[in-house]
PDB file of C-alpha atoms in Angstrom:
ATOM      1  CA  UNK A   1    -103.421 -31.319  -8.083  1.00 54.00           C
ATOM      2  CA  UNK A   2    -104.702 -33.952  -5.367  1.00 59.00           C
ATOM      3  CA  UNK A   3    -106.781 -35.609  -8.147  1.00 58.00           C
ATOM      4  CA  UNK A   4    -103.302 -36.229 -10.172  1.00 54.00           C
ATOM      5  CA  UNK A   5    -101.457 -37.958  -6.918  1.00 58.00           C
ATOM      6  CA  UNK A   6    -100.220 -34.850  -5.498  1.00 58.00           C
ATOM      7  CA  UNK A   7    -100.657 -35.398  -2.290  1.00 62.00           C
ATOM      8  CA  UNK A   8     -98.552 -32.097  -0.656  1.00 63.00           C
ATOM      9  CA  UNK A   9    -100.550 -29.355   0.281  1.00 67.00           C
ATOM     10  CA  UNK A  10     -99.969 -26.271  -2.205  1.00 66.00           C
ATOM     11  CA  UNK A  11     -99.477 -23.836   0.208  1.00 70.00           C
ATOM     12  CA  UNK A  12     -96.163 -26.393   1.709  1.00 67.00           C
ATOM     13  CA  UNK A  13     -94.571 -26.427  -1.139  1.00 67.00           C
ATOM     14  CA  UNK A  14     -92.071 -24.397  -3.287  1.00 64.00           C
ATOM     15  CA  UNK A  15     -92.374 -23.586  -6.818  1.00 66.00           C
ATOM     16  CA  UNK A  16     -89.257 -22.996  -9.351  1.00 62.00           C
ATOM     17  CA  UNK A  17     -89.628 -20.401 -11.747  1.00 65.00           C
ATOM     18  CA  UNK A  18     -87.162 -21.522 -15.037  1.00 63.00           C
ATOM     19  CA  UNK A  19     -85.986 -19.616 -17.472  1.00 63.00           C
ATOM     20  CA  UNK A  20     -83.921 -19.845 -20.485  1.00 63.00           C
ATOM     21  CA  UNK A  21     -80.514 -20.022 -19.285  1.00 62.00           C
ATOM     22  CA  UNK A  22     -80.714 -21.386 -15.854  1.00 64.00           C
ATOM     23  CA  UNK A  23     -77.651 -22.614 -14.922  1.00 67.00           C
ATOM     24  CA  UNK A  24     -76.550 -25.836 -12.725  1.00 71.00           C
ATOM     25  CA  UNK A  25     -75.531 -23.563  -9.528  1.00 75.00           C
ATOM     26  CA  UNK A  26     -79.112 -22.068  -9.411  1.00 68.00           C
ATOM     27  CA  UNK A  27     -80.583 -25.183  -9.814  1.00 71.00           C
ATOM     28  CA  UNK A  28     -78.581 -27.144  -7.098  1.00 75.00           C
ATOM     29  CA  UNK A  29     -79.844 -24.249  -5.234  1.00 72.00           C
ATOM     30  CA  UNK A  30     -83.589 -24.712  -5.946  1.00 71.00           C
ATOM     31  CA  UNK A  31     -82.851 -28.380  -5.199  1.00 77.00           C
ATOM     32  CA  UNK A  32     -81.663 -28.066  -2.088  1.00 76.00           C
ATOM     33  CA  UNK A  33     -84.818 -27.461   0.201  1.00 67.00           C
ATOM     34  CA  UNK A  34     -86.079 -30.496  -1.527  1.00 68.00           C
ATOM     35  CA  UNK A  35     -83.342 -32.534   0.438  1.00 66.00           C
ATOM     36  CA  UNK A  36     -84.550 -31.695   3.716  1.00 65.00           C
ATOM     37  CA  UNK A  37     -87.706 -33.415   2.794  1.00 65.00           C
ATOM     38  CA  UNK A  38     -89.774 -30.221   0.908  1.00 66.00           C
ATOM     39  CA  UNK A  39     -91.860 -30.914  -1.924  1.00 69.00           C
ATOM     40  CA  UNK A  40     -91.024 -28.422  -5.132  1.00 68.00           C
ATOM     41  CA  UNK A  41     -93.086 -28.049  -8.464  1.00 69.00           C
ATOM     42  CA  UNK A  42     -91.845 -27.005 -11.444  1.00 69.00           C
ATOM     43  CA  UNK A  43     -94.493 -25.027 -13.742  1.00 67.00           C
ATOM     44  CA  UNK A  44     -94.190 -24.215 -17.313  1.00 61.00           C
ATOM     45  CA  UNK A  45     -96.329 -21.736 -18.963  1.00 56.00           C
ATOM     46  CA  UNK A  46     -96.320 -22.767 -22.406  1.00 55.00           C
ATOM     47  CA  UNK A  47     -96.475 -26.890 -22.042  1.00 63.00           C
ATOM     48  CA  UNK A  48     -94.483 -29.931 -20.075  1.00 73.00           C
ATOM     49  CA  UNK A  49     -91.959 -28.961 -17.940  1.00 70.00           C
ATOM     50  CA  UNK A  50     -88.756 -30.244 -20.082  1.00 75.00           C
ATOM     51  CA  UNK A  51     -89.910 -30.839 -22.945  1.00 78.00           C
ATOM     52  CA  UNK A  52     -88.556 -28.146 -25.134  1.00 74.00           C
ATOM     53  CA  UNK A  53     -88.574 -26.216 -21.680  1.00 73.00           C
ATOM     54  CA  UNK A  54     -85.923 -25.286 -19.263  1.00 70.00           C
ATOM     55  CA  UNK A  55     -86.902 -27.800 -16.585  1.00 74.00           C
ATOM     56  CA  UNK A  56     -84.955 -30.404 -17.530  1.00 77.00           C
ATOM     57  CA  UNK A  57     -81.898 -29.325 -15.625  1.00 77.00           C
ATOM     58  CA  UNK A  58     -83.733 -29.252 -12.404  1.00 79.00           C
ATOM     59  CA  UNK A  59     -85.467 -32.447 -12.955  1.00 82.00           C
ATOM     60  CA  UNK A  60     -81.415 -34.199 -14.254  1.00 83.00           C
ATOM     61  CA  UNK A  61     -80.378 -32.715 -11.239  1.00 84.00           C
ATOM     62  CA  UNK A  62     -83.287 -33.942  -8.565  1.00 84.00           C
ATOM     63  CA  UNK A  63     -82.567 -37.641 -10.196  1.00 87.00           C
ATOM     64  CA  UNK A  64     -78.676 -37.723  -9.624  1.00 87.00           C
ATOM     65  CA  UNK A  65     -79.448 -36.573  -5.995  1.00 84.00           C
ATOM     66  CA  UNK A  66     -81.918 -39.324  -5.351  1.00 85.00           C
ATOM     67  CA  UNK A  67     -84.842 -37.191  -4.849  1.00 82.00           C
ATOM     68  CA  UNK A  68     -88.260 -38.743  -6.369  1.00 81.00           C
ATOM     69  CA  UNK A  69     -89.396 -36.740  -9.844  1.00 82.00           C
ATOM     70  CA  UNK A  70     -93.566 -37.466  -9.897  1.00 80.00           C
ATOM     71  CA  UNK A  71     -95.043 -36.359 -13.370  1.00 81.00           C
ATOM     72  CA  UNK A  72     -98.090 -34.789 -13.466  1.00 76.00           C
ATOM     73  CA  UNK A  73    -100.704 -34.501 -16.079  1.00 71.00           C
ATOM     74  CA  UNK A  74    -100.919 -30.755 -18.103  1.00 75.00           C
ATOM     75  CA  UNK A  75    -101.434 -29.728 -20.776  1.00 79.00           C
ATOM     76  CA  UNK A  76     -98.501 -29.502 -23.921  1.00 86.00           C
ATOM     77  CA  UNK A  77     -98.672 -27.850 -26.643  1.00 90.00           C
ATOM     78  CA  UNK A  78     -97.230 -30.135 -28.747  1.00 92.00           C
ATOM     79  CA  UNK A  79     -99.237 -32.897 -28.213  1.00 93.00           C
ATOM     80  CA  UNK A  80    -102.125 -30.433 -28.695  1.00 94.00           C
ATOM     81  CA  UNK A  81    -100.720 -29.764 -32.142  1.00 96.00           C
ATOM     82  CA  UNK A  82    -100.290 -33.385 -32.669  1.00 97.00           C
ATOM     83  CA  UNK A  83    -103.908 -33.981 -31.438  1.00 96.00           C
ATOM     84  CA  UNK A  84    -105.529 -31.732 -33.666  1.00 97.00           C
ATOM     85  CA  UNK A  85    -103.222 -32.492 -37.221  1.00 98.00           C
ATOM     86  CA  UNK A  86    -105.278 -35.263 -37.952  1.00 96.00           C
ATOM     87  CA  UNK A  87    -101.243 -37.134 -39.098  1.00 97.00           C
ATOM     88  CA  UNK A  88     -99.814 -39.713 -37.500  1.00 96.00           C
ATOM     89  CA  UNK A  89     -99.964 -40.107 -33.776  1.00 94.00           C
ATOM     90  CA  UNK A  90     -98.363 -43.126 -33.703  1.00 95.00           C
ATOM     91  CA  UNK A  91     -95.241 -42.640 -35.220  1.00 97.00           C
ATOM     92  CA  UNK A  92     -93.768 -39.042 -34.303  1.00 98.00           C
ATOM     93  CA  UNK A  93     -90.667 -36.957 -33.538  1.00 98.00           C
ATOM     94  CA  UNK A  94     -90.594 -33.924 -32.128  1.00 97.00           C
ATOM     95  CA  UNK A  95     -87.415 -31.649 -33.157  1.00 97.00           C
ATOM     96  CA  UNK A  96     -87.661 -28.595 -31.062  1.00 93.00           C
ATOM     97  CA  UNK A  97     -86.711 -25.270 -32.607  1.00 94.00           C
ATOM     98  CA  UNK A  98     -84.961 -25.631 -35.509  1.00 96.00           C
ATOM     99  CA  UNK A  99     -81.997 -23.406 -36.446  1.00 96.00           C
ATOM    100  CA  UNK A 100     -82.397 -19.610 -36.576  1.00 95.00           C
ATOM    101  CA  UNK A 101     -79.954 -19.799 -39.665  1.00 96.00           C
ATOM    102  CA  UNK A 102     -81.652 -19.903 -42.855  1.00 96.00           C
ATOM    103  CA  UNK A 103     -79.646 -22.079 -45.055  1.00 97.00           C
ATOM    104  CA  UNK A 104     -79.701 -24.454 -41.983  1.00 97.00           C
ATOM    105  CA  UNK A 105     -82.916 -24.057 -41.347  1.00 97.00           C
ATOM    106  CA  UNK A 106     -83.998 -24.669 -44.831  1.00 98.00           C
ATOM    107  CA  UNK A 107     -81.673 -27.922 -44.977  1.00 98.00           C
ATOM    108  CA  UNK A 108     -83.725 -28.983 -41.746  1.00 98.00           C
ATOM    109  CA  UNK A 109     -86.923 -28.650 -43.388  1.00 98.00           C
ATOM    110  CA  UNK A 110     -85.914 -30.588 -46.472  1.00 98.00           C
ATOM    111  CA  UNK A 111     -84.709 -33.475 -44.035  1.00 98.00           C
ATOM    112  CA  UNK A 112     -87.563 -33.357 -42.062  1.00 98.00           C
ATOM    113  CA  UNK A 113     -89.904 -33.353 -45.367  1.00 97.00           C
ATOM    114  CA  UNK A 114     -87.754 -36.352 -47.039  1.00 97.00           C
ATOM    115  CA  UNK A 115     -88.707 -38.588 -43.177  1.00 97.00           C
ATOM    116  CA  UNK A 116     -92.245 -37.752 -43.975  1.00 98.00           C
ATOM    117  CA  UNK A 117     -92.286 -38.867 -47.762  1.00 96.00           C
ATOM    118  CA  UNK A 118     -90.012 -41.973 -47.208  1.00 97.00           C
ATOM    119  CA  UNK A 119     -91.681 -43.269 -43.780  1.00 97.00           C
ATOM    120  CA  UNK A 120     -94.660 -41.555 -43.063  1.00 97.00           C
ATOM    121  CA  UNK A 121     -93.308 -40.461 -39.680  1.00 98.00           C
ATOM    122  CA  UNK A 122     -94.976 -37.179 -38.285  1.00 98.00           C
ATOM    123  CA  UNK A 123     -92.500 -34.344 -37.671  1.00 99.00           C
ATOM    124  CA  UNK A 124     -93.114 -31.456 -35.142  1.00 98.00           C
ATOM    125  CA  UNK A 125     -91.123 -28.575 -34.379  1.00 98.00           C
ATOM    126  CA  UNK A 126     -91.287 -25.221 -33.049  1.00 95.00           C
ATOM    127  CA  UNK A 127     -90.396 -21.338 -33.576  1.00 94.00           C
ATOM    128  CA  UNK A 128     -89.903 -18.338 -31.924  1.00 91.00           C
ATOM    129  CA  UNK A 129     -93.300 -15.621 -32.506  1.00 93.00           C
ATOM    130  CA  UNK A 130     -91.036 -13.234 -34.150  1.00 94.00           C
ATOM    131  CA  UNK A 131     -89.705 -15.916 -36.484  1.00 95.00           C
ATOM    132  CA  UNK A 132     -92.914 -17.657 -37.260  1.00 95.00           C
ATOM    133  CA  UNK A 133     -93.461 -15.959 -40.582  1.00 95.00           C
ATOM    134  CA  UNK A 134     -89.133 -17.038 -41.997  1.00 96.00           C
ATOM    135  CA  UNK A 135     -90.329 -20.253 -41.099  1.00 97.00           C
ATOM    136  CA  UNK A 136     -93.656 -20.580 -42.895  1.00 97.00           C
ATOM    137  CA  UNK A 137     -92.242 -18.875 -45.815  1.00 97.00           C
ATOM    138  CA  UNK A 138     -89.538 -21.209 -45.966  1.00 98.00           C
ATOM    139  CA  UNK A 139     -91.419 -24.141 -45.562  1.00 98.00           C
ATOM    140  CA  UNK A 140     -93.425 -23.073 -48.161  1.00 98.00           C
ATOM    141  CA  UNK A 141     -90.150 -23.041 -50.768  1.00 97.00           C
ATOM    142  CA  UNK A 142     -88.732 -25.873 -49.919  1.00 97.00           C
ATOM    143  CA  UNK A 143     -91.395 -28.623 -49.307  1.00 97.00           C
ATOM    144  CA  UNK A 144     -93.065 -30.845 -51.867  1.00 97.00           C
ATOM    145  CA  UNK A 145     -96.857 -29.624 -52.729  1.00 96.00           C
ATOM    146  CA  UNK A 146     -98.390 -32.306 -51.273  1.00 97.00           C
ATOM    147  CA  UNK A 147     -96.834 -32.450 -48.035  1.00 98.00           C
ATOM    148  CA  UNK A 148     -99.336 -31.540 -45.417  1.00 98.00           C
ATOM    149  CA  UNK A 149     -98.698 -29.007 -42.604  1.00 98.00           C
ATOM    150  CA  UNK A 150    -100.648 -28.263 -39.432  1.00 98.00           C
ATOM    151  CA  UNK A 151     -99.844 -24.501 -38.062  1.00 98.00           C
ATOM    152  CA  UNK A 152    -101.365 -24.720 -34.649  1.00 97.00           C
ATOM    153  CA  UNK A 153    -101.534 -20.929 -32.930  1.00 96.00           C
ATOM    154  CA  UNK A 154    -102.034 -20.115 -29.481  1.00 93.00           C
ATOM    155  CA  UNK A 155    -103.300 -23.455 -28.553  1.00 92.00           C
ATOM    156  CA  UNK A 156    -105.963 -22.885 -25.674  1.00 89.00           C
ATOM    157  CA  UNK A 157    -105.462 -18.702 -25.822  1.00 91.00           C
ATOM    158  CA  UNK A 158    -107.636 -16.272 -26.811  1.00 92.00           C
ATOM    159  CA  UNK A 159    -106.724 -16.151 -31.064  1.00 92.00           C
ATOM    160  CA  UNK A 160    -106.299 -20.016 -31.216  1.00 95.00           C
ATOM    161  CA  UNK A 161    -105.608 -20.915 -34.539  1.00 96.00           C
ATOM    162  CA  UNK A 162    -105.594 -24.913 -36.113  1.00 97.00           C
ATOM    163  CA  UNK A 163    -105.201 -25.613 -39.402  1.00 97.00           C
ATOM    164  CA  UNK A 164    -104.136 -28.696 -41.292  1.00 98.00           C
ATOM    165  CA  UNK A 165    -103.805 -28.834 -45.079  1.00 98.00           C
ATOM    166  CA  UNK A 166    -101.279 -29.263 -48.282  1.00 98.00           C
ATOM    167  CA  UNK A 167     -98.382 -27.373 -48.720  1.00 98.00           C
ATOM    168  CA  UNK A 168    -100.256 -26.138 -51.733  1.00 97.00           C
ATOM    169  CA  UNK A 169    -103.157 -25.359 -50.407  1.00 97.00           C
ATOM    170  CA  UNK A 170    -101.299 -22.735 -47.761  1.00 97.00           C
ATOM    171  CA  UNK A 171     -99.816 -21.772 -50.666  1.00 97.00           C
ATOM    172  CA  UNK A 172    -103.249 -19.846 -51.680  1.00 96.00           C
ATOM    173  CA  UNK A 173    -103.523 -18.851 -47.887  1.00 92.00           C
ATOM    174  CA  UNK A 174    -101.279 -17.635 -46.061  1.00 92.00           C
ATOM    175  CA  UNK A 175    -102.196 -16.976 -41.823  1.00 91.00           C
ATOM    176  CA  UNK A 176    -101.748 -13.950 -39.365  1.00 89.00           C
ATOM    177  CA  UNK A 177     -99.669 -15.270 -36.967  1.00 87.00           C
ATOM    178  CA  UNK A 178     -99.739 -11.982 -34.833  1.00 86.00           C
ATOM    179  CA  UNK A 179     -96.366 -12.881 -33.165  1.00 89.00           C
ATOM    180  CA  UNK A 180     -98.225 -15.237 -31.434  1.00 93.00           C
ATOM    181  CA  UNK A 181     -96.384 -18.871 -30.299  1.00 92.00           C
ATOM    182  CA  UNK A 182     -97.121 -21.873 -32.834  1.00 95.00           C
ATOM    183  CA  UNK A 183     -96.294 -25.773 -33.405  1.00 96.00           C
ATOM    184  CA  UNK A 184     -95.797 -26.786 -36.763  1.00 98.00           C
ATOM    185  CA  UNK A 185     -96.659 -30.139 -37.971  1.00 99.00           C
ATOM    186  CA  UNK A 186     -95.959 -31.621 -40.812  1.00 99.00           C
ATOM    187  CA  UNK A 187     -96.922 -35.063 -42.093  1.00 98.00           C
ATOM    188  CA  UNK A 188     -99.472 -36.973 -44.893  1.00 92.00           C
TER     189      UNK A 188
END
């Protein structure tokens, strides 16, 4: 951590553990050693700290008290996913999980679909493992054929999994997801 301007010893500082759901009284309390002068990290197992991530109330929090937020360099899924898609890095947005209702969902994805057609802008989103599959499937009946879609699996685990290719072409082939966690990318 020294080598990305960390300069704190580890074993000085405190680490917060967030969760879904972490509310603004637990966080003032996180934030309060941090005051006296502490340094605090927050970690995120599964990309950036608040980006699609808990975090950000901590972090909204820190900045209205005046204490100093210092990035550091990890690793994010999403950019992973973006990385690897081969689509267009330069123009992007990231959506987050879309909703859990399919007719909403579905909307969503014909939205997202009609931004890549018209303007060639890169979409990314996210889902829950145990909805991975209701959102391939309904990608996969409501996009155009020649839409292309990255499905990026368990970036950096042990059943990584990064595919790019025409909505078409997935049609043919469909992939295990194994309730594992996956980006979706979708582009031309």
């Amino acid at each position: 951590m020294a080598k990305s301007g960390y300069a704190s010893k580890i074993d000085q500082s405190v680490f917060i553990e967030m969760h879904r759901g972490v509310d603004t009284s637990q966080a003032i309390e996180a934030l309060q050693s941090l005051s006296a002068g502490q340094c605090a990290g927050i970690i995120s197992d599964a990309g950036l700290p608040c980006v699609a991530d808990p975090g950000s109330v901590v972090v909204e929090l820190a900045q209205q008290m005046g204490i100093r937020v210092v990035p550091l360099p990890g690793p994010s899924s999403i950019m992973m996913a973006l990385m690897a898609s081969g689509m267009n890095g330069q123009q992007f947005a990231f959506h987050g999980y879309l909703s859990r209702e399919t007719h909403d969902r579905r909307k969503s994805l014909q939205k997202l679909q009609m931004e890549v057609a018209k303007t060639g802008i890169t979409q990314i989103f996210m889902e829950t493992p145990y909805r991975n599959e209701a959102m391939l499937k309904d990608i996969l009946s409501v996009c155009q054929s020649e839409i292309r879609l990255c499905i990026a699996m368990d970036i950096s685990g042990p059943y990584e999994y990064i595919r790019s290719q025409s909505i078409a072409e997935w049609k043919k082939h469909l992939p295990k997801f194994y309730k594992n966690p996956a980006i979706f990318v979708m582009g031309r």
